[in-house]
Amino acid sequence: MNGIMLSMNLMPPDLQLQKLSKDQLQKLVVQMSSEFSFALKDSESKLDDAHKQLFDTQAQLQTTVVELQTAKEQQQRDAQLIHFKEVTIQKLTFELSVLRRRSFFKKHEHFTAEQGLLFDEFLNADLGEVQSELRTITPETKKTTEALNRPRRQPLPTDLARVEIRHEPGSTVCSCGCQLNRIGEDVSEKLDYQPGIFSVQRHIRGKWACKHCQTLIQAPVPAHIIDKGIPTTGLLAQVLVNKYSDHLPLYRQEQIFARSGYAIAQSTLAQWVGQCGAALQPLVQALRAILLSESVLHADETPVKVLGAQKGGSKNAYLWVYASTQTSAIKAVVYDFAESRSGRHAQHFLENWQGTLVCDDYAGYKRLIGNNRICEAGCMAHARRKFFELHVANKSLIAEEALKRFAVLYEIEDSIKTADMQTRQNIRESKAKPIMQGFYQWLLEKRAMLPSGTGIIKAIDYSLRRWQTLTHYLSDPRTPIDNNWAENQIRPIALGRKNWLFAGSLRSGQRAAAIMSLLQSAKINGLDPYAYLKDVMEKLPTHPYSKIEELLPHRWQPANTITV
């Protein structure tokens, strides 16, 4: 065949095919088809390889684009975080310098002796809280000259009882297999307090070393709410409960502790309060988030004096209270300290919350209700109070009749306190609704008979003007008849005002509101505030933030719950 092809190559093209026989032509066609098929397959294979390379290149390019985009987004987040920290550090640094300057003012000439002590208490607590917040967002650096020159803490008195708490490694066998030898120990002391009795906890951390590989093992330092501080969580809980639940100012606590055998300076107690306030903030924020998941909330507010900037004067600030209902599965109350009674503070706290708000007729709530996200439920106790005051003042017969009608409505509510939602709704529909309808007609009749401007007309007009909100509870079994539950949560604040007189600053008011939120929520859940706060502060330093709801009062489950 090769000879045929060679001879054909020597012939002119038009004579080459004529010289071949039919068999030779067929063989030639087969050979050429085979060579063409092989060349085609080779080209297709190379094209497939090129397509694969192109696909791989495109995939790599897309991956690179995604990685670049992710890196860019991370860089933007890092830049925002850095900017936030820089702004926060500047704000806290400025606030810290202002607080330090205030501590050198001749402030006591503007206050009585008692007010001066309270001013020092608020100031030192604010200093402690600001310094604690600065430490959480400022990266650790080498000890500054200020820190090195700071006076060392005096040792705790030797006459106080000592309780040893030993911390040893879980295993005393080295990773190389050798038995570790105890070569010493580190001892740190913390001041503990049981009502009326001080003691010292000696935390002993043994040192274990391996002679073979020179490995040193020691149990880690237990995490604490105040890093490197001397107070135990029991002592801190006692201070906070004394101050915010029992309303004992720190200067009084200093006197009480001195009688118990160890005088703790008021300035030191204030620093502890400020640091605890900063550490407990995440817990309070989680409590607020849980509260805003409720569909029905109570709201009320009460004035609190706060120190002004001029010559030791004071001005009115307000403590707002938000609480879940008594029939809710979640019992929680959150206080919010604000510089005024403006409705914007309630709007800021509730943000995008939707539901029914049980409140009084204060205009500050109207801007919330006007956006159609929040439905207003009136307070029957407020309407009743108008008639009660008239009856006490002049024994009004119309007021007495109104009070009897109110009494029937409250008797119905007392009978369904423990009933389920459906039963409560049925009874309200069958019993309370007809009474309210008759009450409304009676009010209209009395309104037409009496002259305008009298006290009884004002009481009637209040109820008629608020009638739609007063009857809202009839259509929703989750809604209570009045706002007394919120007023009950304000009573501890009224008692506290008689003891601590005023708040030292906006920051100290917000800190008090946060801590009182936890303590009051513990109370309405039937917990002992001291036992709850002590346990929570022991767990908080190492507790995962993603599970922080487990530490909230309505979910707290200690081994032995102490109820009140």
XYZ file of C-alpha atoms in Angstrom:
564
model
C 0.000 0.000 0.000
C 2.846 2.308 0.777
C 4.201 1.601 -2.720
C 0.862 2.599 -4.237
C 0.861 5.825 -2.303
C 4.452 6.569 -3.285
C 3.739 6.019 -6.983
C 0.620 8.144 -6.727
C 2.580 10.987 -5.231
C 4.858 10.949 -8.353
C 1.881 11.136 -10.735
C -0.034 14.268 -11.673
C -3.142 14.692 -9.437
C -5.658 14.116 -12.262
C -4.021 10.754 -13.272
C -3.431 9.387 -9.732
C -6.974 8.123 -9.047
C -7.335 6.676 -12.555
C -4.369 4.288 -12.034
C -5.893 2.736 -8.883
C -8.093 -0.297 -8.917
C -11.430 -0.383 -7.231
C -10.052 -2.340 -4.230
C -7.146 0.046 -3.878
C -9.545 3.002 -3.948
C -11.660 1.447 -1.227
C -8.601 0.771 0.899
C -7.457 4.349 0.348
C -10.828 5.730 1.383
C -10.863 3.572 4.520
C -7.334 4.635 5.434
C -8.072 8.299 4.905
C -11.319 8.018 6.902
C -9.451 6.361 9.725
C -6.760 9.035 9.756
C -9.390 11.769 9.609
C -11.359 10.188 12.475
C -8.214 9.939 14.562
C -7.329 13.562 13.843
C -10.897 14.616 14.670
C -10.890 12.735 17.971
C -7.533 14.236 18.856
C -8.869 17.716 18.120
C -12.012 17.034 20.157
C -9.895 15.774 23.042
C -7.728 18.871 22.938
C -10.863 21.040 22.742
C -12.341 19.240 25.777
C -9.120 19.797 27.672
C -9.227 23.469 26.736
C -12.858 23.682 27.884
C -11.966 22.042 31.191
C -9.060 24.405 31.687
C -11.330 27.344 30.884
C -13.989 26.049 33.290
C -11.388 25.540 36.034
C -10.028 29.016 35.396
C -13.521 30.513 35.601
C -14.226 28.603 38.833
C -10.934 29.793 40.312
C -11.747 33.314 39.215
C -15.193 33.160 40.822
C -13.692 31.748 44.007
C -11.123 34.536 44.019
C -13.867 37.132 43.499
C -15.877 35.684 46.398
C -12.794 35.611 48.628
C -11.988 39.204 47.701
C -15.580 40.239 48.395
C -15.551 38.407 51.744
C -12.220 39.986 52.634
C -13.589 43.394 51.666
C -16.695 42.913 53.809
C -14.580 41.701 56.719
C -12.314 44.696 56.276
C -15.342 46.983 56.346
C -16.627 45.278 59.498
C -13.208 45.566 61.102
C -13.039 49.231 60.140
C -16.505 49.834 61.620
C -15.541 47.983 64.792
C -12.317 49.955 65.092
C -14.210 53.193 64.513
C -16.822 52.208 67.114
C -14.111 51.365 69.641
C -12.225 54.587 68.933
C -15.388 56.668 69.371
C -16.355 54.741 72.500
C -12.879 55.061 73.980
C -12.891 58.812 73.284
C -16.338 59.155 74.864
C -15.429 57.085 77.934
C -12.042 58.801 78.305
C -13.712 62.194 78.214
C -16.353 61.048 80.707
C -13.648 59.628 82.943
C -11.714 62.920 82.930
C -14.910 64.835 83.768
C -15.673 62.470 86.654
C -12.136 62.787 87.981
C -12.334 66.584 87.844
C -15.631 66.487 89.711
C -14.022 64.502 92.484
C -11.786 67.518 93.232
C -14.590 70.116 93.189
C -15.539 71.857 96.402
C -18.874 70.170 96.113
C -19.616 69.625 99.782
C -20.357 73.288 100.306
C -23.438 72.834 98.119
C -24.789 69.751 99.932
C -25.712 68.642 103.398
C -23.372 66.105 104.994
C -25.655 63.226 103.971
C -26.001 64.498 100.401
C -22.232 64.865 100.168
C -21.759 61.208 101.080
C -24.328 60.180 98.477
C -22.615 62.345 95.852
C -19.287 60.615 96.548
C -21.046 57.247 96.283
C -22.486 57.977 92.821
C -19.259 59.540 91.600
C -17.040 56.627 92.635
C -19.493 54.105 91.203
C -19.534 55.976 87.882
C -15.720 55.999 87.880
C -15.615 52.265 88.495
C -18.137 51.535 85.729
C -16.372 53.747 83.160
C -12.984 52.214 83.958
C -14.471 48.714 83.665
C -15.992 49.521 80.264
C -12.682 50.965 79.082
C -10.858 47.777 80.068
C -13.263 45.612 78.048
C -12.664 47.484 74.754
C -9.025 48.550 75.211
C -6.405 45.951 74.188
C -4.129 44.733 76.929
C -0.743 46.422 76.975
C 2.244 46.456 79.242
C 1.676 47.923 82.654
C 1.659 51.693 82.530
C 3.594 53.914 84.892
C 0.302 54.839 86.545
C -0.467 51.182 87.190
C 3.026 50.482 88.493
C 2.889 53.447 90.857
C -0.580 52.603 92.144
C -0.474 51.789 95.884
C -0.609 48.089 96.662
C -3.695 46.667 98.313
C -3.366 46.164 102.053
C -3.539 42.525 103.207
C -6.766 41.364 104.787
C -6.784 41.297 108.612
C -5.285 38.173 110.134
C -8.008 37.930 112.777
C -10.700 37.134 110.214
C -11.635 33.479 109.865
C -10.036 31.704 106.894
C -11.674 29.120 104.660
C -9.280 27.243 102.378
C -10.410 26.397 98.838
C -7.915 24.227 96.984
C -7.567 24.151 93.201
C -5.511 21.268 91.784
C -5.099 19.964 88.222
C -7.463 17.244 87.087
C -4.462 14.932 86.500
C -0.993 14.931 88.053
C 0.516 12.746 85.322
C 2.687 14.565 82.768
C 2.067 14.226 79.032
C 5.352 12.293 78.824
C 3.997 9.699 81.273
C 5.920 10.774 84.400
C 4.304 11.486 87.755
C 4.296 15.216 88.550
C 5.781 16.472 91.818
C 4.204 19.276 93.839
C 6.747 22.112 94.012
C 4.725 24.874 95.634
C 1.502 26.832 95.476
C 0.024 30.258 94.824
C -2.356 31.703 97.383
C -4.870 34.496 96.800
C -7.361 35.783 99.321
C -10.882 37.073 98.773
C -13.103 38.788 101.297
C -16.413 36.973 101.854
C -19.445 38.059 103.830
C -22.377 36.283 105.375
C -24.905 38.555 107.099
C -23.033 39.907 110.099
C -19.888 37.784 109.626
C -16.770 38.401 107.555
C -14.434 35.596 106.526
C -11.553 35.149 104.093
C -11.469 32.578 101.330
C -7.903 31.313 100.734
C -7.682 30.025 97.167
C -4.670 27.687 97.038
C -3.434 26.630 93.587
C -0.819 23.927 93.824
C 2.148 23.873 91.411
C 3.063 20.488 89.889
C 6.240 19.923 87.885
C 7.747 17.060 85.887
C 11.441 16.385 86.613
C 11.882 14.654 83.289
C 10.590 17.276 80.795
C 10.401 20.339 83.085
C 6.630 20.735 82.500
C 4.761 22.910 85.015
C 1.022 22.347 85.604
C -1.253 24.469 87.748
C -5.034 24.888 87.984
C -6.147 28.117 86.286
C -7.245 31.150 88.271
C -11.041 30.936 88.699
C -12.850 33.554 86.611
C -14.413 36.348 88.641
C -16.871 39.152 88.040
C -14.162 41.621 89.170
C -10.834 40.479 87.829
C -8.137 40.372 90.529
C -10.515 41.886 93.068
C -10.730 40.874 96.718
C -14.534 40.558 97.103
C -16.279 37.250 96.564
C -19.494 37.172 94.566
C -21.306 36.678 97.871
C -20.011 39.996 99.196
C -20.768 41.784 95.913
C -24.289 40.365 95.830
C -24.825 41.515 99.406
C -23.715 45.068 98.553
C -25.955 45.248 95.467
C -29.010 43.803 97.232
C -28.476 46.148 100.191
C -28.250 49.159 97.899
C -30.852 48.444 95.212
C -33.333 46.145 96.957
C -33.100 47.182 100.611
C -32.197 50.797 99.657
C -29.200 51.159 101.958
C -26.757 53.832 100.698
C -23.130 52.755 100.660
C -22.094 55.028 103.519
C -24.571 53.180 105.740
C -23.264 49.839 104.517
C -19.753 50.997 105.393
C -20.929 51.527 108.972
C -22.665 48.136 109.070
C -19.573 46.335 107.750
C -17.382 48.129 110.286
C -19.544 46.744 113.084
C -19.104 43.270 111.562
C -15.326 43.442 111.913
C -13.971 44.937 108.687
C -14.534 48.497 107.478
C -14.776 48.764 103.685
C -14.405 52.318 102.443
C -17.418 53.807 100.726
C -15.250 54.647 97.689
C -14.236 50.976 97.380
C -17.848 49.811 97.631
C -18.809 52.343 94.952
C -16.076 51.062 92.628
C -17.403 47.523 93.061
C -20.957 48.656 92.304
C -19.828 50.377 89.112
C -17.845 47.358 87.927
C -20.745 44.984 88.656
C -23.120 47.286 86.816
C -20.953 47.123 83.692
C -20.610 43.330 83.933
C -24.369 42.767 84.328
C -25.363 44.866 81.307
C -25.466 41.912 78.829
C -27.898 40.130 81.153
C -30.174 43.172 81.329
C -30.105 43.549 77.533
C -31.142 39.893 77.178
C -33.967 40.468 79.680
C -35.178 43.458 77.639
C -35.159 41.374 74.435
C -37.224 38.648 76.126
C -39.676 41.226 77.482
C -40.178 42.725 74.014
C -41.205 39.296 72.717
C -44.402 39.566 74.775
C -47.604 40.609 73.005
C -49.021 42.525 76.009
C -46.966 44.873 78.193
C -47.549 47.210 81.109
C -45.925 50.671 81.075
C -45.676 53.429 83.660
C -43.206 56.055 84.842
C -42.225 57.895 88.030
C -40.045 60.978 88.675
C -36.580 60.691 90.220
C -34.322 63.567 91.186
C -30.967 63.696 89.410
C -28.141 66.091 90.244
C -27.834 69.093 87.949
C -24.627 70.635 86.669
C -25.102 73.988 88.423
C -24.236 74.515 92.091
C -25.367 71.149 93.314
C -28.948 71.645 92.194
C -31.194 68.841 91.024
C -33.746 68.306 88.292
C -36.435 65.780 87.534
C -35.562 62.668 85.569
C -37.881 59.700 85.099
C -37.711 55.988 85.690
C -39.894 54.160 83.171
C -41.103 50.660 83.973
C -42.103 47.974 81.463
C -43.462 44.639 82.665
C -45.083 41.497 81.357
C -48.560 40.685 82.629
C -49.287 38.583 85.706
C -50.850 35.864 83.533
C -47.846 35.643 81.216
C -45.595 32.587 81.321
C -42.615 34.969 81.435
C -42.526 37.229 84.483
C -40.128 40.087 83.845
C -39.793 43.782 84.594
C -37.278 46.211 83.071
C -36.632 49.740 84.304
C -35.389 52.419 81.938
C -33.858 55.598 83.378
C -34.313 58.669 81.165
C -33.562 62.357 81.561
C -37.155 63.457 80.899
C -40.764 62.314 80.566
C -40.760 62.750 76.795
C -42.563 60.065 74.816
C -39.460 59.572 72.685
C -37.922 57.567 75.532
C -40.772 55.042 75.436
C -40.549 55.027 71.647
C -36.804 54.312 71.824
C -37.240 51.499 74.348
C -40.072 49.745 72.490
C -38.507 50.317 69.026
C -40.367 48.039 66.575
C -42.439 46.240 69.193
C -46.020 45.371 68.263
C -48.781 44.477 70.663
C -51.088 45.840 73.368
C -49.715 48.445 75.776
C -51.522 48.816 79.114
C -50.938 52.399 80.258
C -52.548 55.517 81.674
C -53.756 58.546 79.748
C -50.327 60.202 79.574
C -49.793 61.927 76.210
C -46.263 60.523 75.921
C -47.688 57.143 74.895
C -49.913 58.598 72.170
C -47.119 58.903 69.595
C -46.543 55.157 70.007
C -50.192 54.255 69.639
C -50.689 56.495 66.609
C -48.520 54.345 64.338
C -51.052 51.450 64.254
C -48.429 48.994 65.550
C -49.467 49.352 69.171
C -52.972 49.024 70.568
C -53.767 50.899 73.783
C -55.506 49.291 76.744
C -56.746 51.672 79.433
C -56.459 51.329 83.187
C -59.762 50.705 84.972
C -58.125 51.586 88.299
C -57.403 55.117 87.058
C -61.053 55.582 86.054
C -62.235 54.193 89.406
C -59.831 56.444 91.310
C -61.578 59.578 89.967
C -64.868 58.500 91.561
C -63.189 57.207 94.733
C -61.607 60.602 95.422
C -64.993 62.318 95.018
C -66.672 59.837 97.344
C -64.013 60.312 100.021
C -64.212 64.100 99.694
C -67.992 64.684 99.774
C -69.746 61.307 99.966
C -71.164 61.712 96.439
C -74.028 59.285 95.828
C -73.270 59.154 92.097
C -69.641 58.331 92.870
C -70.790 55.645 95.318
C -72.973 54.034 92.631
C -70.072 54.114 90.165
C -67.790 52.444 92.729
C -70.338 49.614 93.167
C -70.305 48.988 89.416
C -66.518 48.962 89.406
C -66.574 46.505 92.334
C -68.679 44.013 90.357
C -66.202 44.155 87.448
C -63.282 43.474 89.804
C -65.138 40.596 91.484
C -65.442 38.958 88.064
C -61.714 39.427 87.458
C -60.865 37.928 90.872
C -62.893 34.831 89.995
C -60.912 34.145 86.797
C -57.375 34.863 88.038
C -56.269 31.256 87.609
C -58.557 30.378 84.685
C -57.238 29.502 81.246
C -57.504 31.998 78.395
C -60.624 30.537 76.820
C -62.497 30.410 80.127
C -61.439 33.955 80.945
C -62.687 35.166 77.561
C -66.027 33.365 77.896
C -66.735 34.760 81.368
C -65.783 38.278 80.345
C -68.113 38.054 77.341
C -71.038 36.635 79.313
C -70.718 38.586 82.583
C -68.428 41.633 82.334
C -69.487 42.881 78.901
C -73.197 43.363 79.781
C -72.201 45.195 82.955
C -69.906 47.526 81.001
C -72.676 48.235 78.482
C -75.094 49.144 81.269
C -72.378 51.213 82.975
C -71.848 53.178 79.754
C -75.540 54.030 79.402
C -75.672 55.046 83.062
C -72.692 57.395 82.606
C -74.347 59.005 79.572
C -77.574 59.573 81.537
C -75.774 61.138 84.485
C -73.684 63.261 82.140
C -76.836 64.748 80.575
C -78.400 65.513 83.963
C -75.462 67.294 85.674
C -74.024 70.781 85.058
C -70.601 71.068 83.407
C -67.482 71.934 85.358
C -68.213 69.883 88.466
C -65.901 67.219 89.821
C -68.308 64.396 89.071
C -68.565 65.532 85.437
C -64.784 65.453 85.130
C -64.750 61.893 86.477
C -67.515 60.830 84.079
C -65.858 62.539 81.123
C -62.572 60.772 81.870
C -64.268 57.375 81.635
C -66.327 58.261 78.545
C -63.313 59.698 76.751
C -61.310 56.553 77.484
C -64.173 54.085 77.024
C -62.729 52.316 73.975
C -59.426 51.667 75.743
C -61.143 50.757 79.029
C -63.201 48.052 77.295
C -60.311 46.651 75.243
C -59.646 43.949 77.851
C -63.079 42.430 77.142
C -61.957 41.320 73.671
C -58.485 40.018 74.666
C -58.093 37.502 77.515
C -54.355 38.255 77.713
C -55.009 41.909 78.612
C -55.530 42.784 82.301
C -58.291 45.059 83.528
C -55.896 47.711 84.869
C -52.291 48.836 85.127
C -51.887 48.120 88.843
C -49.208 45.502 88.171
C -46.914 48.191 86.737
C -47.656 50.493 89.660
C -46.673 47.666 92.026
C -43.277 47.516 90.318
C -42.818 51.256 90.922
C -43.448 51.030 94.677
C -39.864 49.871 95.454
C -38.605 52.955 93.612
C -40.787 55.216 95.740
C -39.333 53.573 98.853
C -35.817 53.923 97.504
C -36.240 57.649 96.848
C -36.673 58.199 100.577
C -33.280 56.601 101.222
C -30.981 57.588 98.377
C -32.764 60.921 97.709
C -31.525 61.300 94.133
C -29.420 59.821 91.337
C -25.930 61.247 90.983
C -25.873 61.259 87.187
C -27.584 59.842 84.118
C -25.093 56.961 84.147
C -25.736 56.125 87.807
C -29.500 56.238 87.152
C -29.153 53.847 84.216
C -26.956 51.530 86.277
C -29.496 51.531 89.115
C -32.300 50.797 86.639
C -30.374 47.852 85.176
C -29.546 46.214 88.507
C -33.030 46.830 89.911
C -34.480 45.178 86.785
C -32.695 41.928 87.658
C -33.499 42.100 91.369
C -37.184 42.958 90.892
C -37.574 40.291 88.201
C -36.080 37.791 90.632
C -38.624 38.836 93.281
C -41.694 38.479 91.047
C -40.440 35.013 90.046
C -40.410 34.032 93.727
C -36.613 34.027 94.065
C -34.360 35.306 96.815
C -32.547 38.251 95.106
C -29.307 37.560 97.000
C -29.178 33.848 96.091
C -30.043 34.617 92.471
C -27.524 37.432 92.027
C -24.718 35.538 93.779
C -25.164 32.464 91.590
C -25.481 34.496 88.382
C -22.334 36.522 89.071
C -20.409 33.306 89.734
C -21.479 31.852 86.379
C -21.465 34.988 84.216
C -17.675 35.325 83.562
C -17.498 31.895 81.876
C -21.074 31.514 80.646
C -21.469 31.491 76.811
C -23.175 34.626 75.578
C -25.287 32.538 73.203
C -26.868 30.873 76.255
C -27.176 33.958 78.446
C -30.968 33.574 78.600
C -30.398 30.620 80.929
C -29.303 33.104 83.610
C -32.451 35.245 83.445
C -34.701 35.099 86.528
C -37.615 33.283 84.868
C -35.266 30.492 83.696
C -32.811 30.338 86.597
C -32.816 26.912 88.224
C -30.292 26.485 91.041
C -29.874 23.243 92.934
C -31.680 24.639 95.974
C -33.914 27.580 95.151
C -34.668 29.910 98.037
C -38.119 31.441 97.659
C -39.508 34.552 99.263
